[in-house]
CSV table of C-alpha atoms in Angstrom, one decimal:
chain,number,residue,atom,x,y,z
B,1,MET,CA,-0.3,-40.4,12.2
B,2,SER,CA,2.4,-39.2,14.6
B,3,GLU,CA,2.3,-35.7,16.0
B,4,ASN,CA,5.2,-33.9,14.3
B,5,GLY,CA,5.1,-31.2,16.9
B,6,ASP,CA,6.2,-33.7,19.6
B,7,THR,CA,9.2,-34.9,17.6
B,8,GLN,CA,12.6,-33.5,16.7
B,9,TYR,CA,13.2,-31.8,13.3
B,10,ASN,CA,13.7,-34.6,10.9
B,11,ASN,CA,13.9,-35.5,7.2
B,12,SER,CA,10.1,-35.1,6.7
B,13,ASN,CA,10.5,-31.5,7.9
B,14,ARG,CA,13.4,-30.9,5.6
B,15,ALA,CA,11.5,-32.4,2.7
B,16,PHE,CA,8.5,-30.1,3.4
B,17,LEU,CA,10.7,-27.0,3.7
B,18,GLN,CA,12.4,-27.9,0.4
B,19,ALA,CA,9.0,-28.3,-1.3
B,20,PHE,CA,7.9,-24.9,0.1
B,21,LEU,CA,11.0,-23.2,-1.1
B,22,ALA,CA,10.5,-24.6,-4.6
B,23,ARG,CA,7.0,-23.1,-4.7
B,24,SER,CA,7.4,-19.8,-2.8
B,25,THR,CA,3.7,-19.9,-1.7
B,26,LEU,CA,1.3,-22.6,-0.5
B,27,THR,CA,-2.2,-23.0,0.6
B,28,TYR,CA,-3.5,-25.7,3.0
B,29,ASP,CA,-5.2,-27.5,0.1
B,30,GLU,CA,-2.0,-27.4,-2.0
B,31,ALA,CA,0.1,-28.6,0.9
B,32,LYS,CA,-2.1,-31.7,1.7
B,33,PRO,CA,-0.9,-33.9,-1.2
B,34,ILE,CA,2.7,-32.8,-0.6
B,35,LEU,CA,2.5,-33.7,3.1
B,36,ALA,CA,0.8,-36.9,2.3
B,37,ALA,CA,3.6,-38.0,0.0
B,38,ILE,CA,6.2,-37.0,2.6
B,39,LEU,CA,4.5,-38.8,5.4
B,40,THR,CA,4.0,-41.9,3.2
B,41,ALA,CA,7.7,-42.1,2.6
B,42,HIS,CA,8.7,-41.1,6.1
B,43,GLU,CA,6.4,-43.4,8.1
B,44,LYS,CA,6.5,-46.3,5.6
B,45,ARG,CA,2.7,-46.5,5.3
B,46,GLU,CA,0.3,-44.8,2.9
B,47,THR,CA,-1.1,-41.5,3.9
B,48,LEU,CA,-3.8,-40.0,1.8
B,49,PRO,CA,-4.2,-36.2,1.3
B,50,GLU,CA,-7.6,-36.2,3.1
B,51,ASP,CA,-5.8,-37.7,6.1
B,52,VAL,CA,-3.6,-34.6,6.5
B,53,THR,CA,-5.2,-32.3,9.0
B,54,GLU,CA,-4.8,-28.5,9.4
B,55,ARG,CA,-3.1,-29.3,12.7
B,56,ASP,CA,-0.5,-31.4,10.9
B,57,PHE,CA,0.1,-28.6,8.4
B,58,THR,CA,0.4,-26.0,11.1
B,59,SER,CA,2.9,-28.1,13.0
B,60,TYR,CA,5.2,-28.4,9.9
B,61,ILE,CA,4.9,-24.6,9.4
B,62,THR,CA,5.9,-24.0,13.0
B,63,ALA,CA,8.9,-26.4,12.7
B,64,ALA,CA,10.0,-24.8,9.5
B,65,ASN,CA,9.9,-21.3,11.1
B,66,THR,CA,12.0,-22.5,13.9
B,67,ALA,CA,14.6,-23.8,11.5
B,68,LEU,CA,14.5,-20.6,9.4
B,69,SER,CA,14.7,-18.1,12.2
B,70,PRO,CA,18.5,-17.9,12.4
B,71,PHE,CA,18.5,-16.9,8.7
B,72,ASP,CA,16.0,-14.0,9.2
B,73,LEU,CA,13.4,-15.8,7.2
B,74,GLU,CA,9.8,-16.6,8.2
B,75,ILE,CA,6.7,-18.3,6.7
B,76,ARG,CA,3.8,-15.9,7.1
B,77,SER,CA,0.3,-16.0,6.0
B,78,THR,CA,-2.4,-13.7,4.6
B,79,HIS,CA,-5.7,-13.9,2.8
B,80,HIS,CA,-6.0,-13.6,-1.0
B,81,GLN,CA,-7.9,-10.3,-1.7
B,82,GLN,CA,-10.5,-11.9,-3.9
B,83,THR,CA,-10.9,-15.6,-2.8
B,84,ARG,CA,-9.9,-15.0,0.8
B,85,ALA,CA,-8.0,-18.3,0.8
B,86,ARG,CA,-5.2,-18.2,3.3
B,87,ILE,CA,-1.8,-18.1,1.5
B,88,TYR,CA,1.5,-18.9,3.2
B,89,ALA,CA,4.7,-17.4,1.8
B,90,LEU,CA,8.3,-17.2,2.7
B,91,VAL,CA,9.4,-13.7,3.5
B,92,ASN,CA,12.6,-11.9,4.6
B,93,CYS,CA,12.3,-10.4,8.0
B,94,THR,CA,15.2,-7.9,7.8
B,95,SER,CA,16.7,-5.3,5.5
B,96,ASP,CA,14.8,-3.3,2.8
B,97,PRO,CA,12.3,-5.8,1.3
B,98,ILE,CA,12.8,-4.5,-2.2
B,99,THR,CA,16.4,-5.6,-2.1
B,100,GLN,CA,15.5,-9.2,-1.5
B,101,LEU,CA,14.7,-9.7,-5.1
B,102,ALA,CA,18.4,-8.9,-5.9
B,103,THR,CA,19.4,-12.5,-5.0
B,104,THR,CA,18.0,-13.6,-8.4
B,105,HIS,CA,17.7,-10.4,-10.4
B,106,SER,CA,20.3,-8.0,-11.7
B,107,ALA,CA,20.5,-4.3,-10.6
B,108,ASP,CA,18.9,-3.2,-13.8
B,109,GLU,CA,16.0,-5.6,-13.4
B,110,ILE,CA,15.5,-4.4,-9.9
B,111,SER,CA,15.5,-0.8,-11.1
B,112,TYR,CA,12.9,-1.8,-13.8
B,113,LEU,CA,10.7,-3.5,-11.3
B,114,LYS,CA,10.8,-0.4,-9.1
B,115,ARG,CA,9.5,1.6,-12.0
B,116,VAL,CA,6.7,-0.9,-12.5
B,117,LEU,CA,5.8,-0.4,-8.8
B,118,ASP,CA,5.9,3.3,-9.3
B,119,GLY,CA,3.5,2.9,-12.2
B,120,MET,CA,1.1,0.8,-10.1
B,121,PHE,CA,1.1,3.0,-7.0
B,122,GLU,CA,1.7,6.5,-8.4
B,123,THR,CA,1.0,6.9,-12.1
B,124,TYR,CA,-2.1,4.6,-12.2
B,125,ASN,CA,-3.3,5.3,-8.7
B,126,THR,CA,-5.1,8.7,-8.7
B,127,PRO,CA,-7.9,10.1,-6.5
B,128,ARG,CA,-10.3,9.5,-9.4
B,129,HIS,CA,-9.1,6.0,-10.4
B,130,GLU,CA,-7.3,3.8,-7.9
B,131,VAL,CA,-6.2,1.2,-10.5
B,132,MET,CA,-3.0,0.0,-8.6
B,133,ALA,CA,-2.3,-2.3,-11.6
B,134,ILE,CA,-0.6,-1.9,-14.9
B,135,THR,CA,-1.2,-3.3,-18.3
B,136,SER,CA,1.4,-5.4,-20.2
B,137,MET,CA,1.9,-2.6,-22.7
B,138,GLN,CA,2.3,0.1,-20.0
B,139,ALA,CA,4.8,-2.1,-18.1
B,140,VAL,CA,6.9,-2.9,-21.1
B,141,ARG,CA,7.1,0.8,-22.0
B,142,LEU,CA,9.0,1.4,-18.7
B,143,HIS,CA,11.9,-0.7,-20.0
B,144,LYS,CA,14.1,2.3,-20.6
B,145,LEU,CA,15.3,4.6,-17.9
B,146,PRO,CA,13.6,8.0,-17.9
B,147,ALA,CA,15.4,10.8,-19.7
B,148,GLU,CA,16.3,12.5,-16.4
B,149,HIS,CA,17.2,9.6,-14.2
B,150,ASN,CA,17.0,11.5,-10.9
B,151,SER,CA,13.7,10.1,-9.5
B,152,ARG,CA,13.3,11.1,-5.9
B,153,ARG,CA,12.3,7.5,-4.9
B,154,GLU,CA,15.2,6.0,-6.9
B,155,THR,CA,17.5,8.2,-4.8
B,156,GLN,CA,15.8,7.2,-1.6
B,157,ASP,CA,16.0,3.5,-2.5
B,158,GLY,CA,19.6,3.6,-3.6
B,159,ALA,CA,20.2,0.2,-2.1
B,160,ALA,CA,17.7,-1.3,-4.6
B,161,THR,CA,19.4,0.1,-7.7
B,162,GLN,CA,23.1,0.2,-6.5
B,163,GLY,CA,25.3,-1.2,-9.2
B,164,SER,CA,22.9,-0.6,-12.0
B,165,ALA,CA,24.5,0.0,-15.3
B,166,GLY,CA,22.0,2.7,-16.0
B,167,GLN,CA,21.1,1.3,-19.4
B,168,GLY,CA,17.7,0.0,-18.7
B,169,LEU,CA,16.4,-3.1,-20.4
B,170,THR,CA,15.2,-4.0,-23.9
B,171,MET,CA,11.5,-4.7,-24.4
B,172,MET,CA,12.1,-8.4,-24.7
B,173,GLN,CA,14.1,-8.4,-21.5
B,174,ALA,CA,11.3,-6.4,-19.7
B,175,GLU,CA,8.7,-9.0,-20.9
B,176,LYS,CA,10.9,-11.8,-19.6
B,177,VAL,CA,11.4,-10.1,-16.2
B,178,LEU,CA,7.6,-9.7,-15.9
B,179,GLN,CA,7.0,-13.4,-16.7
B,180,THR,CA,9.7,-14.4,-14.2
B,181,VAL,CA,8.3,-12.4,-11.3
B,182,VAL,CA,4.8,-13.8,-12.0
B,183,GLU,CA,6.3,-17.3,-11.9
B,184,GLU,CA,8.1,-16.5,-8.7
B,185,GLY,CA,4.8,-15.3,-7.1
B,186,TRP,CA,5.6,-11.6,-6.7
B,187,LEU,CA,3.1,-10.4,-9.3
B,188,GLU,CA,-0.2,-11.7,-10.6
B,189,LYS,CA,-1.5,-11.3,-14.2
B,190,SER,CA,-5.2,-11.1,-14.7
B,191,GLY,CA,-7.2,-12.4,-17.7
B,192,ARG,CA,-7.3,-8.8,-19.1
B,193,GLY,CA,-3.5,-8.5,-19.0
B,194,TYR,CA,-3.2,-6.3,-15.9
B,195,TYR,CA,-0.2,-6.9,-13.6
B,196,SER,CA,-0.7,-6.3,-9.8
B,197,LEU,CA,1.1,-7.3,-6.6
B,198,SER,CA,0.3,-10.8,-5.5
B,199,ALA,CA,-0.5,-11.9,-1.9
B,200,ARG,CA,3.2,-12.7,-1.5
B,201,GLY,CA,4.3,-9.4,-2.8
B,202,LEU,CA,1.9,-7.5,-0.6
B,203,MET,CA,3.0,-9.5,2.4
B,204,GLU,CA,6.7,-9.0,2.1
B,205,LEU,CA,6.6,-5.4,0.8
B,206,ARG,CA,3.9,-4.1,3.1
B,207,GLY,CA,6.1,-1.9,5.3
B,208,TRP,CA,8.1,-0.7,2.3
B,209,LEU,CA,5.0,0.2,0.3
B,210,VAL,CA,3.5,2.2,3.1
B,211,GLU,CA,6.8,4.0,3.8
B,212,THR,CA,7.5,4.7,0.2
B,213,TYR,CA,4.1,5.7,-1.3
B,214,ASN,CA,2.3,7.2,1.8
B,215,GLU,CA,3.8,10.6,2.3
B,216,ALA,CA,3.5,12.8,5.4
B,217,GLY,CA,2.6,16.5,5.1
B,218,ASP,CA,4.2,19.3,7.0
B,219,GLU,CA,6.1,17.7,9.9
B,220,GLU,CA,4.7,20.4,12.2
B,221,GLU,CA,1.2,19.5,11.2
B,222,ASP,CA,-0.6,16.5,12.6
B,223,ASP,CA,-3.6,16.7,10.4
B,224,GLU,CA,-4.3,13.4,8.5
B,225,GLU,CA,-5.8,15.4,5.6
B,226,GLU,CA,-2.3,16.8,4.9
B,227,ARG,CA,-1.0,13.3,4.2
B,228,VAL,CA,-0.9,11.6,0.8
B,229,VAL,CA,-2.2,8.1,1.3
B,230,ARG,CA,-1.8,6.0,-1.8
B,231,VAL,CA,-1.6,2.6,-0.1
B,232,LYS,CA,-4.7,2.1,1.9
B,233,LEU,CA,-5.9,-0.7,4.2
B,234,CYS,CA,-9.2,-2.5,4.1
B,235,PHE,CA,-11.5,-1.1,6.8
B,236,ALA,CA,-12.6,-4.6,7.8
B,237,CYS,CA,-9.5,-6.8,7.7
B,238,LYS,CA,-6.8,-4.1,8.0
B,239,GLU,CA,-4.8,-5.6,5.1
B,240,ILE,CA,-3.5,-3.6,2.1
B,241,ILE,CA,-6.2,-3.3,-0.5
B,242,THR,CA,-5.5,-3.2,-4.2
B,243,VAL,CA,-8.6,-4.9,-5.4
B,244,GLY,CA,-12.1,-4.1,-4.0
B,245,GLN,CA,-14.5,-1.3,-3.4
B,246,ARG,CA,-14.2,2.3,-2.3
B,247,CYS,CA,-16.4,4.9,-0.8
B,248,PRO,CA,-18.1,7.0,-3.5
B,249,LYS,CA,-16.8,10.2,-1.7
B,250,ARG,CA,-13.3,10.7,-3.1
B,251,SER,CA,-12.0,12.5,0.0
B,252,CYS,CA,-12.9,9.5,2.1
B,253,THR,CA,-10.2,6.8,2.7
B,254,CYS,CA,-12.6,3.9,3.5
B,255,ARG,CA,-11.9,0.8,1.3
B,256,LEU,CA,-13.3,-2.7,1.6
B,257,HIS,CA,-12.4,-6.0,-0.1
B,258,ASP,CA,-15.3,-7.4,-2.1
B,259,ILE,CA,-15.5,-10.4,0.3
B,260,CYS,CA,-15.1,-8.3,3.3
B,261,THR,CA,-18.2,-6.2,2.4
B,262,GLN,CA,-20.4,-9.3,2.7
B,263,GLY,CA,-19.6,-9.9,6.3
B,264,PHE,CA,-19.2,-6.2,7.2
B,265,PHE,CA,-22.6,-4.9,5.9
B,266,ARG,CA,-24.4,-7.9,7.3
B,267,THR,CA,-23.9,-6.5,10.7
B,268,GLN,CA,-24.8,-2.9,9.9
B,269,THR,CA,-28.2,-1.4,10.0
B,270,ALA,CA,-27.6,0.5,6.8
B,271,ARG,CA,-25.3,0.0,3.8
B,272,LYS,CA,-23.3,3.2,4.4
B,273,CYS,CA,-19.6,4.1,4.6
B,274,PRO,CA,-18.5,3.5,8.2
B,275,LEU,CA,-16.4,6.6,8.1
B,276,CYS,CA,-18.4,9.4,6.3
B,277,LYS,CA,-21.8,7.7,6.2
B,278,THR,CA,-22.1,8.2,2.5
B,279,GLU,CA,-24.4,5.6,0.8
B,280,TRP,CA,-22.2,2.6,-0.3
B,281,THR,CA,-22.9,1.9,-3.9
B,282,GLY,CA,-20.8,-1.2,-4.5
B,283,ARG,CA,-20.0,0.3,-8.0
B,284,ASP,CA,-17.0,2.4,-7.0
B,285,PHE,CA,-14.0,0.1,-7.5
B,286,VAL,CA,-10.3,-0.3,-6.5
B,287,GLY,CA,-8.2,-2.2,-8.9
B,288,GLU,CA,-8.5,-2.8,-12.7
B,289,ARG,CA,-12.3,-2.5,-12.4
B,290,ALA,CA,-11.7,1.2,-11.8
B,291,VAL,CA,-11.1,1.4,-15.6
B,292,THR,CA,-12.9,-1.6,-17.0
B,293,GLY,CA,-16.0,-0.7,-15.0
B,294,GLU,CA,-17.1,-4.3,-14.3
B,295,ALA,CA,-19.5,-4.9,-11.5
B,296,GLY,CA,-18.0,-8.1,-10.4
B,297,SER,CA,-14.7,-10.0,-10.3
B,298,GLY,CA,-15.7,-12.2,-13.3
B,299,PRO,CA,-16.8,-11.3,-16.8
B,300,GLY,CA,-19.5,-8.6,-16.7
B,301,ARG,CA,-21.0,-5.7,-18.5
B,302,ARG,CA,-19.0,-2.6,-18.7
B,303,ARG,CA,-20.5,0.7,-17.5
B,304,SER,CA,-20.9,2.3,-20.9
B,305,GLY,CA,-21.0,-0.9,-22.9
B,306,GLY,CA,-18.4,0.2,-25.5
B,307,GLY,CA,-15.9,-2.4,-26.7
B,308,SER,CA,-13.1,0.1,-26.4
B,309,THR,CA,-14.2,1.6,-23.1
B,310,GLY,CA,-11.5,-0.1,-21.1
B,311,ARG,CA,-8.8,1.1,-23.4
B,312,ARG,CA,-10.2,4.7,-23.4
B,313,ASN,CA,-10.6,4.7,-19.6
B,314,THR,CA,-7.0,3.6,-19.2
B,315,GLN,CA,-5.9,6.4,-21.4
B,316,VAL,CA,-7.9,8.9,-19.3
B,317,VAL,CA,-6.1,7.6,-16.2
B,318,ALA,CA,-2.7,8.1,-18.0
B,319,GLU,CA,-3.6,11.6,-19.1
B,320,GLU,CA,-4.9,12.4,-15.6
B,321,ALA,CA,-1.6,11.2,-14.1
B,322,GLU,CA,0.4,13.4,-16.4
B,323,GLU,CA,-1.7,16.5,-15.5
B,324,ALA,CA,-1.4,15.6,-11.8
B,325,GLU,CA,2.4,16.1,-12.0
B,326,ASP,CA,1.8,19.8,-12.5
B,327,VAL,CA,-0.6,20.0,-9.5
B,328,GLU,CA,0.5,20.1,-5.9
B,329,VAL,CA,-1.6,17.3,-4.4
B,330,GLU,CA,-2.5,17.9,-0.8
B,331,GLY,CA,-3.9,14.5,-0.2
B,332,PRO,CA,-7.1,12.4,-0.6
B,333,GLY,CA,-9.1,15.1,1.2
B,334,GLY,CA,-7.5,18.2,-0.3
B,335,ASP,CA,-9.1,20.4,-2.9
B,336,GLU,CA,-6.1,20.1,-5.2
B,337,ALA,CA,-6.5,16.3,-5.3
B,338,LEU,CA,-10.0,16.6,-6.7
B,339,GLU,CA,-9.0,18.7,-9.7
B,340,GLY,CA,-8.4,16.8,-12.9
B,341,PRO,CA,-9.9,15.9,-16.3
B,342,GLU,CA,-13.6,15.6,-17.0
B,343,GLU,CA,-15.5,12.5,-15.8
B,344,ILE,CA,-15.1,9.4,-17.9
B,345,GLU,CA,-18.8,9.3,-18.6
B,346,GLU,CA,-18.7,12.9,-19.9
B,347,ASP,CA,-15.8,12.2,-22.1
B,348,GLU,CA,-17.7,9.3,-23.6
B,349,ASP,CA,-20.8,11.5,-24.2
B,350,ASP,CA,-18.6,13.9,-26.0
B,351,GLU,CA,-17.1,11.2,-28.2
B,352,ALA,CA,-20.6,9.9,-29.0
């Protein structure tokens, strides 16, 4: 097989880039049969998927990035939060990342998707329950604009909603938009019907998410406890975490992906939080498990065993979010942030 990195940009590179654009995201394993077919046609001899090396794949990525650079586009990579498989995605290097969706979506659809993101990272992301995901029903209910359409974030992100007719969407239109962005690779939908940002979405929106949902406290204060940190990074890999484990101490900001915990604690003398030294339970979750209570990423036993526990827990989070609107939240470490409704377990005891 010829070394593509030593040749000029040719039709095989163009074919690979077109295939990448058609899929939005690729892994090395997914790319091997694609490159095998391209090389078979280009070199006039059969190339099998197992003949494609990671070096071949990397050389095509490098050539594609060189061709894309003048258009402010770049193929970047990150690890999937649960499988840790390396995922490559095409991202826009300039402008406000949220506006990049506007090339294929209307202004009203962009406004709706912004409300979905607000739901993920604000409404259903509280100090007690960092869900950072939204159910199908919760997402569809956001199809209409709020009664008072003067959201602070909508105002800040005027570019994302400029030109909006201000009429919102119908429920059917909202469902179609959700389906479309899942197909485009921006969102993922779990088996339980929760929508969350995909690896591609986290990769391209990283800077915007941190800037939008992590608020600074008093400008004259340099105390980290005065900051509201809704978007957190994994302590081990330093990537945004929306699925994983958290320190049992609510005021602590340490979070770890499930797979990152395996390697991290293997090198530690004790299974304790690296920041506050609290015993790490492995049963305090980030993501939809914060409300379903599963101990693993696959099917498992719920904490309280009730068939409706997940639905009731989700309702608790929603009620907590509504109450939080009347509380001035100082941040993850503030006393105000720890106020809220009774613990889920206590609620369930009362119901029993």
